[in-house]
XYZ file of C-alpha atoms in Angstrom:
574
model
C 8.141 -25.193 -20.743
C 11.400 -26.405 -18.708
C 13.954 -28.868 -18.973
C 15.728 -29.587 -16.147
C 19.261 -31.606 -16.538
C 21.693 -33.952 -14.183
C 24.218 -35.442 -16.096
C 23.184 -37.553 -18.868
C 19.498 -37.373 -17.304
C 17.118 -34.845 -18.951
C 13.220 -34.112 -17.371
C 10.736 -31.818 -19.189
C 7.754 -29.582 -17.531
C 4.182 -29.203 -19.058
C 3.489 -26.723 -21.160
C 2.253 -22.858 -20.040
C 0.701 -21.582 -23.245
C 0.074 -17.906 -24.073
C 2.024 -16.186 -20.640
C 5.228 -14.880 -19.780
C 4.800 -15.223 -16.292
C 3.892 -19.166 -16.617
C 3.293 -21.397 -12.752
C 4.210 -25.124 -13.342
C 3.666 -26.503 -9.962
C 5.813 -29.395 -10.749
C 7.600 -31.713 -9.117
C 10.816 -33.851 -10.415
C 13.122 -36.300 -8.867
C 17.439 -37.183 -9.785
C 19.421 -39.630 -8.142
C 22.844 -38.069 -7.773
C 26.033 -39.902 -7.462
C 28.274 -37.023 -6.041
C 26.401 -33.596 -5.608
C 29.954 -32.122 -5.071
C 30.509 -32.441 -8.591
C 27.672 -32.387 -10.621
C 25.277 -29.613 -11.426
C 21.727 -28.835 -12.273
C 21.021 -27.683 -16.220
C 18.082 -25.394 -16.522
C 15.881 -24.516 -20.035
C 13.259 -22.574 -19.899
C 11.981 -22.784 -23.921
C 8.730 -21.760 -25.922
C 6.787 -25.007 -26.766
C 8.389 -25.155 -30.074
C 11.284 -25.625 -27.985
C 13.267 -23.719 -30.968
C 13.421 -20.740 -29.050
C 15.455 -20.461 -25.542
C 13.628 -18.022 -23.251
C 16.599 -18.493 -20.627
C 19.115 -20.810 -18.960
C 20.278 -21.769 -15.580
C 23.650 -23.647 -14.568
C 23.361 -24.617 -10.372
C 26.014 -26.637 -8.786
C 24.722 -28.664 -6.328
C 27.466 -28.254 -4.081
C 25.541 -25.017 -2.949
C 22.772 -27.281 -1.219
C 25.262 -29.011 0.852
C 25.555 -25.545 2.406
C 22.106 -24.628 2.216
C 20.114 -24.698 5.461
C 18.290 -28.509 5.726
C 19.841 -28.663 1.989
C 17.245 -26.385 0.730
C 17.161 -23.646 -1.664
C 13.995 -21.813 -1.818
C 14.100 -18.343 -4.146
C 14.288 -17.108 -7.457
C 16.914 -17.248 -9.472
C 17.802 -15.165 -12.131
C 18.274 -16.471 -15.542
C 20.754 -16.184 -18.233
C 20.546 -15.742 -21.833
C 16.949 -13.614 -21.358
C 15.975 -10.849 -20.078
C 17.452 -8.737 -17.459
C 14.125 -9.271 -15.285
C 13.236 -12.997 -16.176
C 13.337 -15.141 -12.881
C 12.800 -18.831 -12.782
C 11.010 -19.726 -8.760
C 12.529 -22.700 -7.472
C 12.501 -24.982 -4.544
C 14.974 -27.515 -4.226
C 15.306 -30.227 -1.607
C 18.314 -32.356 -1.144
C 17.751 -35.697 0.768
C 21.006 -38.112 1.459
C 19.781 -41.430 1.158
C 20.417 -43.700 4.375
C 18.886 -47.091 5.973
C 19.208 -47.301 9.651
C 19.831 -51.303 9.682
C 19.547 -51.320 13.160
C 15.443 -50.406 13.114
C 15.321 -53.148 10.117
C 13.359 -56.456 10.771
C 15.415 -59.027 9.671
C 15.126 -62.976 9.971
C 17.743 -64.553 12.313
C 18.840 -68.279 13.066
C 16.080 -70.004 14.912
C 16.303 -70.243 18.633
C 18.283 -66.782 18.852
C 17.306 -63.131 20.491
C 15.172 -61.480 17.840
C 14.302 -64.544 15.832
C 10.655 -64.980 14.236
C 8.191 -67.191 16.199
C 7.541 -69.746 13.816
C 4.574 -70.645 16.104
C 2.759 -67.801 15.524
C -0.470 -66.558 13.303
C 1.946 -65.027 10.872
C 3.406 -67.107 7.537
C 6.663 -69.332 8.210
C 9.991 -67.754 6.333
C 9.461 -69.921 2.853
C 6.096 -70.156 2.421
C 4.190 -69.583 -0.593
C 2.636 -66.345 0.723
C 6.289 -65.430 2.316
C 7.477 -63.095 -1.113
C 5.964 -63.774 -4.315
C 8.121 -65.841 -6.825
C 11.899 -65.075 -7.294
C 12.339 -63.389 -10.945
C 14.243 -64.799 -13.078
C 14.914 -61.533 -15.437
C 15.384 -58.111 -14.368
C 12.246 -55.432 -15.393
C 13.750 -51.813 -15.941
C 11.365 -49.401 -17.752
C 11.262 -49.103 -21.121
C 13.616 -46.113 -21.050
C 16.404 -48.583 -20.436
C 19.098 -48.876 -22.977
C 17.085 -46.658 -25.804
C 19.952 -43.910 -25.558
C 21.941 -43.085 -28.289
C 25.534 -41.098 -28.505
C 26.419 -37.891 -29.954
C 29.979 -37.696 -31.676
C 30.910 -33.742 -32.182
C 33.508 -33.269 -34.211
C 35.015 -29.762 -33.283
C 36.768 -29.145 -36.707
C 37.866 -25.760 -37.706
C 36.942 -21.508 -37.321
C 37.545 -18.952 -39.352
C 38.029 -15.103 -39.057
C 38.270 -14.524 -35.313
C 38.319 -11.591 -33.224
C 42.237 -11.009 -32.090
C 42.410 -10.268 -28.326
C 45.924 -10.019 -27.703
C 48.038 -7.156 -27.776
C 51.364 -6.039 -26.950
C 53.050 -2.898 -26.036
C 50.115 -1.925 -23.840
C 47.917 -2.270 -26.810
C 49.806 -0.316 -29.257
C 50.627 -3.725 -31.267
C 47.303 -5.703 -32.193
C 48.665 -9.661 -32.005
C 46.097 -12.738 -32.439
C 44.562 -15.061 -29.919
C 45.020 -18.271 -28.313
C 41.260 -20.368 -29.077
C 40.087 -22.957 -27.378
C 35.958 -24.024 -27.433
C 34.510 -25.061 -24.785
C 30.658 -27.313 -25.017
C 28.461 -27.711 -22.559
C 25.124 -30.015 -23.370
C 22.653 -31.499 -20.373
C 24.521 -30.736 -17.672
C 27.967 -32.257 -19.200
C 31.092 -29.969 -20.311
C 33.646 -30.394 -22.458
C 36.691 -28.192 -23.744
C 39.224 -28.450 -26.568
C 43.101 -27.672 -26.888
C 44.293 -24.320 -27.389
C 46.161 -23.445 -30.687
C 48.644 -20.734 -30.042
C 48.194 -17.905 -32.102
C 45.606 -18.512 -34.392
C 42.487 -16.538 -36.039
C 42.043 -19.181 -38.211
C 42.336 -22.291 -36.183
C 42.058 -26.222 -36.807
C 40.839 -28.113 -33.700
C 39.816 -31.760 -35.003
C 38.473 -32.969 -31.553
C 36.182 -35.424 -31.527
C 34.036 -35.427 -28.249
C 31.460 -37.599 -27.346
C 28.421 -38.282 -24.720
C 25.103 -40.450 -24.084
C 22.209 -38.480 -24.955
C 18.445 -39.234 -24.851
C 15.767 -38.708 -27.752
C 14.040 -36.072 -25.605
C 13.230 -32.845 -27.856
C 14.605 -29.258 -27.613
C 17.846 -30.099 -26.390
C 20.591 -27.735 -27.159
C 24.597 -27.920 -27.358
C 26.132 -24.465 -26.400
C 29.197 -23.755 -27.453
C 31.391 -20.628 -26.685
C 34.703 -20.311 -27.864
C 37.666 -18.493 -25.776
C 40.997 -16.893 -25.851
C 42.900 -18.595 -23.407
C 45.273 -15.467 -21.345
C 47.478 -15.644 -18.012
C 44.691 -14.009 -16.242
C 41.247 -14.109 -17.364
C 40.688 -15.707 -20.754
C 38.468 -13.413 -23.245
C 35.248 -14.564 -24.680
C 35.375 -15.036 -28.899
C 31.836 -15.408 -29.253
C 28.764 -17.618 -28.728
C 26.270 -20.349 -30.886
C 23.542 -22.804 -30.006
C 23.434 -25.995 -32.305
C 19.541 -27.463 -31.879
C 20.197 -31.352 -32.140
C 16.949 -31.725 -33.672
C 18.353 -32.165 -37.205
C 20.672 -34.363 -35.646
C 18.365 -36.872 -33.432
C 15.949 -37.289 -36.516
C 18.085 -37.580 -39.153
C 21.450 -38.349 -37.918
C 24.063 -36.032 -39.029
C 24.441 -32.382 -38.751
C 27.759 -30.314 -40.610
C 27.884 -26.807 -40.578
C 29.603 -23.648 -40.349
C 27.913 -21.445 -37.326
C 28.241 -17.741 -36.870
C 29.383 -16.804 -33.251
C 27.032 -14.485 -31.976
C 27.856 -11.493 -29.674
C 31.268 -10.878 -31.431
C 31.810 -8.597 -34.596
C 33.438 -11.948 -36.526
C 33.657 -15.262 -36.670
C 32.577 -18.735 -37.524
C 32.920 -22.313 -36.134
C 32.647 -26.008 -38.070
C 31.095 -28.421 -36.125
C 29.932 -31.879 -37.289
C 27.270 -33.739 -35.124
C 26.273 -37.339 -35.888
C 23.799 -40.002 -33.931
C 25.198 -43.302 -33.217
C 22.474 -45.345 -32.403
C 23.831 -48.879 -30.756
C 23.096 -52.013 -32.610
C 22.347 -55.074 -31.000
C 24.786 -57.520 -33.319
C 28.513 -57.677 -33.282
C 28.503 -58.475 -37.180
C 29.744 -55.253 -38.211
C 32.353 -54.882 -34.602
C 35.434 -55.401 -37.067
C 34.650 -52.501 -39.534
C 33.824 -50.245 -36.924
C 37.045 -50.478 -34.854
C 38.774 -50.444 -38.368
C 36.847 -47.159 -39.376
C 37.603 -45.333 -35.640
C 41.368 -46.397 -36.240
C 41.286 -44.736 -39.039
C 39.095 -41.475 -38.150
C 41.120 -41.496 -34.614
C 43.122 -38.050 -34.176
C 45.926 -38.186 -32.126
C 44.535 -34.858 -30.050
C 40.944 -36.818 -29.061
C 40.590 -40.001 -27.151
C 39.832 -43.337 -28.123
C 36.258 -43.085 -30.179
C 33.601 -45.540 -28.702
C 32.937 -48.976 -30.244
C 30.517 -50.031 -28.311
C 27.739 -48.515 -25.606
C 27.316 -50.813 -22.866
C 24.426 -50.279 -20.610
C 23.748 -51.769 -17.156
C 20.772 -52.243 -15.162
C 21.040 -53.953 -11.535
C 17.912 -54.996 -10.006
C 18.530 -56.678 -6.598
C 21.029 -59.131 -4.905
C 19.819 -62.174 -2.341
C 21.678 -64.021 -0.121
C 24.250 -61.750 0.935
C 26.312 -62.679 3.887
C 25.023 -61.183 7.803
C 27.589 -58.661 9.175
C 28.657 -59.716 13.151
C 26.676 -62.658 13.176
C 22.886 -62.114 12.839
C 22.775 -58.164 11.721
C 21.637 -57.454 7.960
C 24.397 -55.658 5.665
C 24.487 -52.152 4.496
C 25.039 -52.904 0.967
C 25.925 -50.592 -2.356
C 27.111 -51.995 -5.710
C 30.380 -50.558 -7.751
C 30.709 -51.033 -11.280
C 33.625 -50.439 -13.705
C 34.845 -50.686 -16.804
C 38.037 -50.249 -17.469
C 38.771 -46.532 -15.352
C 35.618 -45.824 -15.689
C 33.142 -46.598 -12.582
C 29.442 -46.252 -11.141
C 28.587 -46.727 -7.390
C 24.573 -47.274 -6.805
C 22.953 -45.949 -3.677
C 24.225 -46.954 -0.422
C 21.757 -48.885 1.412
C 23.184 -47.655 4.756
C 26.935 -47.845 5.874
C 29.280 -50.179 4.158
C 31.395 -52.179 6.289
C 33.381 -54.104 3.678
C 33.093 -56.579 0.483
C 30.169 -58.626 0.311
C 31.347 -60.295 -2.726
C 32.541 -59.623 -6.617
C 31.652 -60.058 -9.856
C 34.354 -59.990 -13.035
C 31.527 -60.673 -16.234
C 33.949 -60.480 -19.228
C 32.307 -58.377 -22.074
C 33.114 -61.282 -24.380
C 30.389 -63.133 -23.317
C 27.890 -60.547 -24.649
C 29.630 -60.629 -28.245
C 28.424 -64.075 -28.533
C 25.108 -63.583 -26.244
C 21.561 -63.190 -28.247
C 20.828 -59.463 -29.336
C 23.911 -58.966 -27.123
C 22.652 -59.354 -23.929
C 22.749 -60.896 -20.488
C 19.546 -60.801 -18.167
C 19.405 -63.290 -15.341
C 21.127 -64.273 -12.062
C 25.014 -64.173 -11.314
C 26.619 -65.710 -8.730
C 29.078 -63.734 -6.608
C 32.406 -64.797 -5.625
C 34.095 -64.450 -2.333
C 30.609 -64.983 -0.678
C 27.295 -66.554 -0.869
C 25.375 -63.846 -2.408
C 23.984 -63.558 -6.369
C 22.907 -60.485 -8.030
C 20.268 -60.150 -10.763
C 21.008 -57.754 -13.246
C 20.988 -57.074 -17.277
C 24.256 -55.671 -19.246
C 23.092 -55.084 -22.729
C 26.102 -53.795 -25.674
C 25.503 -51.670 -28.710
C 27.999 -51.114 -31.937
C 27.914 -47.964 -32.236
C 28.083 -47.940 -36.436
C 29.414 -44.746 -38.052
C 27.083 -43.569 -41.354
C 29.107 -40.546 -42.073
C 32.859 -41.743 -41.625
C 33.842 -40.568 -45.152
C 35.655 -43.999 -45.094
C 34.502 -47.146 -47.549
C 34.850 -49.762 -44.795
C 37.462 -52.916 -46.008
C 34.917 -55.619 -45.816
C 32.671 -54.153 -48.633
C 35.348 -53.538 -51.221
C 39.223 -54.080 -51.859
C 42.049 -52.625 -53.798
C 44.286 -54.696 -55.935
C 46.100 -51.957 -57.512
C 49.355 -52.505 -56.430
C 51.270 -55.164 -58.219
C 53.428 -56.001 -54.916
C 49.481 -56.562 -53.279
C 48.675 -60.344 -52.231
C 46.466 -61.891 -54.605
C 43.132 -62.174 -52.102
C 42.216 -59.742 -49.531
C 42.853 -60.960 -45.830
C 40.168 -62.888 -44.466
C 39.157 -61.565 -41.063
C 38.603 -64.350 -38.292
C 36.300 -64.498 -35.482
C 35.939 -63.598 -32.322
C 37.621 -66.325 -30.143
C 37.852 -63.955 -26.602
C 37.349 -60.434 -26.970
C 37.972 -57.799 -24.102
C 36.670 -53.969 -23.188
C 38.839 -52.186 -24.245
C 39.255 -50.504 -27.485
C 42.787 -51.209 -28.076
C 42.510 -54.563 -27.462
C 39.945 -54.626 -29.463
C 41.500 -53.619 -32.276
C 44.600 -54.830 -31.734
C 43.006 -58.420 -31.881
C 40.482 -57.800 -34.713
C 43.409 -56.079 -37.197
C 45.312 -59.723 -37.568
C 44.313 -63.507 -38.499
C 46.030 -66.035 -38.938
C 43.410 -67.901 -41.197
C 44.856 -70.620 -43.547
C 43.134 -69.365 -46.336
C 45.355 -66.246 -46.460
C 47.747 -65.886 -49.222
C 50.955 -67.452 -48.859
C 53.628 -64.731 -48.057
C 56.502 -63.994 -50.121
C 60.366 -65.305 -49.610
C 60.785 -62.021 -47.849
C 57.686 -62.088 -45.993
C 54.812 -59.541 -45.789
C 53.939 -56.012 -43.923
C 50.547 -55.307 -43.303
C 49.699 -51.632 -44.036
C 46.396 -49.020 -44.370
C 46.757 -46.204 -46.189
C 44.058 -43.484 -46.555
C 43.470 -39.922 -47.245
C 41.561 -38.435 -44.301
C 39.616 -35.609 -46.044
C 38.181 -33.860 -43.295
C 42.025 -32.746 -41.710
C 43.052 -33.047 -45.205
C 45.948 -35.412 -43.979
C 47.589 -38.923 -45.410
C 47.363 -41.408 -43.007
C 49.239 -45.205 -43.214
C 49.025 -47.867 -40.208
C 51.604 -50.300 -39.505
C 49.850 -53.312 -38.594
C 52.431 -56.134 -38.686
C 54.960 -58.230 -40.409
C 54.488 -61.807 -40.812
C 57.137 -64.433 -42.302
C 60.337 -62.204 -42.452
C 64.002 -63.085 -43.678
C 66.284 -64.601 -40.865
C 69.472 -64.283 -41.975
C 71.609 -65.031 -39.262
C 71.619 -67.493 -36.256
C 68.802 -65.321 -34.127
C 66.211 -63.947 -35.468
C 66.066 -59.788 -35.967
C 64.679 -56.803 -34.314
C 62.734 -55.708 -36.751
C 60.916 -52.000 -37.580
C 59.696 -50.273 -40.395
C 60.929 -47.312 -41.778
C 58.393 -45.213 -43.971
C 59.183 -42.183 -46.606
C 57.261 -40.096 -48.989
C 58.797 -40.111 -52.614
C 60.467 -38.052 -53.736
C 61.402 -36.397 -50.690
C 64.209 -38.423 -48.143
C 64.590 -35.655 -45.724
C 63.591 -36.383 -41.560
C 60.322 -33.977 -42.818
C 58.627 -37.071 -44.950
C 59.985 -39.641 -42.645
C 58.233 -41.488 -39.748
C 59.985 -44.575 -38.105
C 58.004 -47.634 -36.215
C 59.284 -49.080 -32.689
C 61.622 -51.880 -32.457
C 60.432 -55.816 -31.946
C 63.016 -57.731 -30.788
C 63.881 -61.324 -31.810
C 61.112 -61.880 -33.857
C 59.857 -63.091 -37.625
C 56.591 -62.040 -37.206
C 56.052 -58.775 -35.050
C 53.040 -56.775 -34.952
C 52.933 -52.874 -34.535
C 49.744 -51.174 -35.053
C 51.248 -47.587 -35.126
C 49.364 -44.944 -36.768
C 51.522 -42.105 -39.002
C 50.554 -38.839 -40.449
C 51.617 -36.196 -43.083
C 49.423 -33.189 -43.506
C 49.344 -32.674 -47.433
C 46.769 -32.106 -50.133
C 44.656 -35.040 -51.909
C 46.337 -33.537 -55.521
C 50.081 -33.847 -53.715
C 49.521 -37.299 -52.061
C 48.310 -38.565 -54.980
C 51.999 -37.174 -56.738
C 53.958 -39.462 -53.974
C 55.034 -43.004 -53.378
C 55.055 -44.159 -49.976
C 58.422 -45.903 -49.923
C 58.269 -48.774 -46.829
C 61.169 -50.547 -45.664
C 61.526 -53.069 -43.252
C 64.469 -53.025 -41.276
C 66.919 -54.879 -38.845
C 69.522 -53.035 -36.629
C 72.611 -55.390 -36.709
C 73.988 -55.245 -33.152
C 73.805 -53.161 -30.456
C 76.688 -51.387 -30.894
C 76.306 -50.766 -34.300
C 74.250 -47.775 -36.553
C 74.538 -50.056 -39.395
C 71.087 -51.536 -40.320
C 70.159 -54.973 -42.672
C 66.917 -54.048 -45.355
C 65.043 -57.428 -44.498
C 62.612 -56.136 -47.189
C 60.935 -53.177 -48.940
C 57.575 -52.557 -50.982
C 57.303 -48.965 -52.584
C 53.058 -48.314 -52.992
C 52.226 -45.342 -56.202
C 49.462 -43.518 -54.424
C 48.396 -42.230 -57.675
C 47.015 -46.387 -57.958
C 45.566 -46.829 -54.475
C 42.056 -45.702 -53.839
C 42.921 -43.755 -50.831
C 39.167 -43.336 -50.100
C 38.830 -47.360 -48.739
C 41.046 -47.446 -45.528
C 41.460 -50.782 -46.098
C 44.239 -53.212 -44.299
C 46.676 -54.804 -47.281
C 49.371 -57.508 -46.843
C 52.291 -56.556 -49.097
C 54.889 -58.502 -50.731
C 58.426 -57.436 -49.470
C 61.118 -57.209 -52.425
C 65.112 -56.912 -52.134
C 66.336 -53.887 -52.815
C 69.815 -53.702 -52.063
C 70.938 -50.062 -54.460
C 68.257 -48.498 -52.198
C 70.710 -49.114 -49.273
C 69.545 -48.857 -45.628
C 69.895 -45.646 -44.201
């Protein structure tokens, strides 16, 4: 059998049983956004579909050259056998409405109008259209997807490519992995001079629950000239689909050594926003500095039809296509001819669907800057972690600390929430709930600390300050200073940006020290809250200062603490 992949879109053949030299005599149809880019995916797999019997990667940009955008021929397939051939015909049609040869009712009493006198039924009638929907109807494909998070970790024992002297002196390489699932591609960093390298990417993409599908993964050393290949492995998502989460080391094939940890887990979006807090609290926390921002949500949009859109030069129908985007992220549908300008807009903040039932929107929306309205349903997902390795805050707290509030905060809700992660969390991190404990004469600093096992690194979030010290006539520019006992040197210490004129600033700024568990656990994270004193001046005013044994927090939780600030004027401000 054969899967054929555009994108995020996968399509499956029958299956030939008991032949190598199997006829289909299928047909299957993509829409493409932009055949310059994209490219077709080919798997040609035994029924199982364990088993790969050969591969195919064809950008569509050759059609565009192809005579009539046609490609007719075999082509010869990867990964198999030096004779295997897959027989193809492929057929590129641009899609285009010739508006001019379109039928199209105009104002009474004008050239080209409809007779209303005639046999046929008056614009209106009954038997004109039948009834105007009032929901959209995509298949039942629609919104089922789910999305893949790879974590690219770690490999161990690689081959060393690079040498010196020409050759004489053997050196190391220069790795970087590159994955490549359904069409879509991805590639890591390089680390310089590694055979044993540490990655901790996190990549992620919308996949579908169709069986067989296969990540490939090949990892490289990157060179001035032509990078050399490190070896080769397949990762079935199977395991993954049914039950969730994959980890494991993988052997790269076609290389004498080698091996690769990857961790592969489902997110499958939930239709509630209850849990929305603890999962941007858990991807703030499981967030790498070398990755992107980790998805909260998956948002999924299906647009049906739009009525009453405004004439172009009087009486003549528009051309009209629909753009979508998100943040820098964007969709255009199929152009139903040649645009010739706005026909109107649409701004639906995503809030609304946090508060929507099952988190969805399905019905008619009127357009601004014009008369038309467009039916369409935008449906959101959480997208719920099950294999963090982090004890979300809202199911347990730490009270270890005797400079820790007496009650946990108490998270508020939702008032106007918008795309983007940052925001997102930036919004959900603080309250300012009455029910919170009352800060002390110094004020309070918000913190999370946590021991990220996986890149075996301590991790502490400045979230904010609230109720601070003024001392003087205008209120200071506060930061917060943070060290690792009992070292003081610039190694241990990381350093917050400046807020100016303020008693209560907020930060969210994420810090990191790579250390065992055994010799975090043998620190105290010393935090200081700070004030520079003029301008001019290096001195700087301690406006407060908690020190946290991390032998007595449970640095498995990740949960956000507000802190007491003490004085502590021996420990001077450096």
């Amino acid at each position: 059998m054969v899967q054929l992949s555009i994108q995020d879109v996968t399509q499956e053949s029958k299956a030939v049983y008991n032949t190598n030299c199997p006829v289909w005599e299928e047909a299957f149809r993509f829409f493409l956004q932009d055949p310059r880019s994209q490219e077709l995916d080919v798997q040609v797999k035994d029924d199982s579909r364990a088993l790969t019997l050969g591969a195919l990667t064809l950008p569509l940009a050759r059609l565009l050259t192809a005579p009539e955008l046609t490609l007719d021929q075999w082509f010869q397939l990867s990964s198999s056998g030096p004779n295997s051939r897959l027989y193809m015909k492929l057929v590129m049609r641009l899609l285009y409405l010739d508006s001019s040869e379109v039928r199209f009712p105009a104002v009474p009493g004008t050239p080209g109008a409809w007779d209303l006198d005639d046999e046929s039924p008056q614009t209106g009638s009954s038997v004109d259209a039948p009834p105007r929907p009032s929901h959209t109807t995509p298949d039942s494909n629609f919104g089922t997807e789910n999305v893949l998070r790879i974590h690219v970790l770690e490999a161990q024992d690689l081959i060393a490519k690079d040498r010196f002297l020409g050759g004489l002196v053997k050196g190391k390489s220069d790795p970087y992995v590159k994955l490549k699932l359904g069409g879509r591609s991805f590639r890591s960093r390089v680390v310089r001079e590694d055979l044993n390298p540490r990655w901790n990417e996190v990549f992620e993409m919308i996949v579908t629950s169709i069986p067989g599908q296969e990540l490939e993964v090949e990892v490289f050393d990157k060179d001035l000239d032509k990078d050399d290949f490190l070896g080769r492995c397949k990762v079935s998502l199977t395991t993954v689909l049914n039950n969730g989460f994959l980890d494991e080391w993988l052997t790269l094939e076609d290389v004498p050594s080698g091996r690769l940890h990857l961790c592969l887990e489902r997110l499958t979006p939930r239709p509630t926003a209850a849990e929305l807090e603890e999962v941007l609290q858990v991807n703030s926390l499981i967030q790498t500095q070398k990755s992107a921002d980790l998805a909260a949500a998956l948002l999924s949009i299906y647009l049906e039809r739009a009525e009453d859109l405004p004439l172009r030069k009087g009486t003549k129908p528009p051309s009209p296509y629909a753009t979508i985007a998100v943040g820098d992220t964007a969709h255009k549908t199929k152009v139903r001819g040649e645009g010739t300008g706005a026909l109107g807009s649409l701004s639906l903040p995503l809030s609304e669907l946090l508060v929507a039932d099952r988190l969805c929107l399905d019905h008619w929306f009127m357009l601004s800057n014009g008369p038309g309205q467009v039916l369409l349903r935008a449906q959101l997902g959480i997208l719920v972690s099950q294999h963090s390795g982090v004890e979300a805050y809202s199911h347990s707290y730490s009270h270890s600390s005797s400079s820790l509030s007496e009650e946990p905060e108490l998270w508020g809700g939702l008032p106007h929430i918008t795309s983007s992660a940052p925001e997102l969390r930036q919004r959900l991190t603080h309250s300012d709930s009455p029910l919170e404990a009352p800060a002390g004469p110094l004020g309070q600093v918000k913190l999370t600390v946590w021991y990220y096992s996986e890149e075996r690194k301590l991790i502490s979030i400045i979230h904010s300050c609230r109720a601070l010290r003024q001392n003087g006539r205008d209120p200071p520019d506060p930061y917060v200073s943070l060290l690792l006992l009992p070292d003081k040197n610039r190694g241990t210490k990381r350093k917050s940006s400046q807020k100016k004129r303020t008693l209560n600033p907020e930060f969210d700024e994420r810090f990191e020290w790579e250390l065992p568990l055994d010799e975090a656990l043998r620190r105290k994270l010393d935090v200081s809250v700070k004030s520079s004193s003029s301008f001019m001046s290096r001195e700087r005013e301690l406006l407060g200062k908690v020190q946290l044994d991390l032998a007595e927090i449970d640095l498995s939780q990740g949960a956000a603490q507000w802190y007491d600030l003490t004085d502590d004027k021996d420990k001077g401000s450096s």
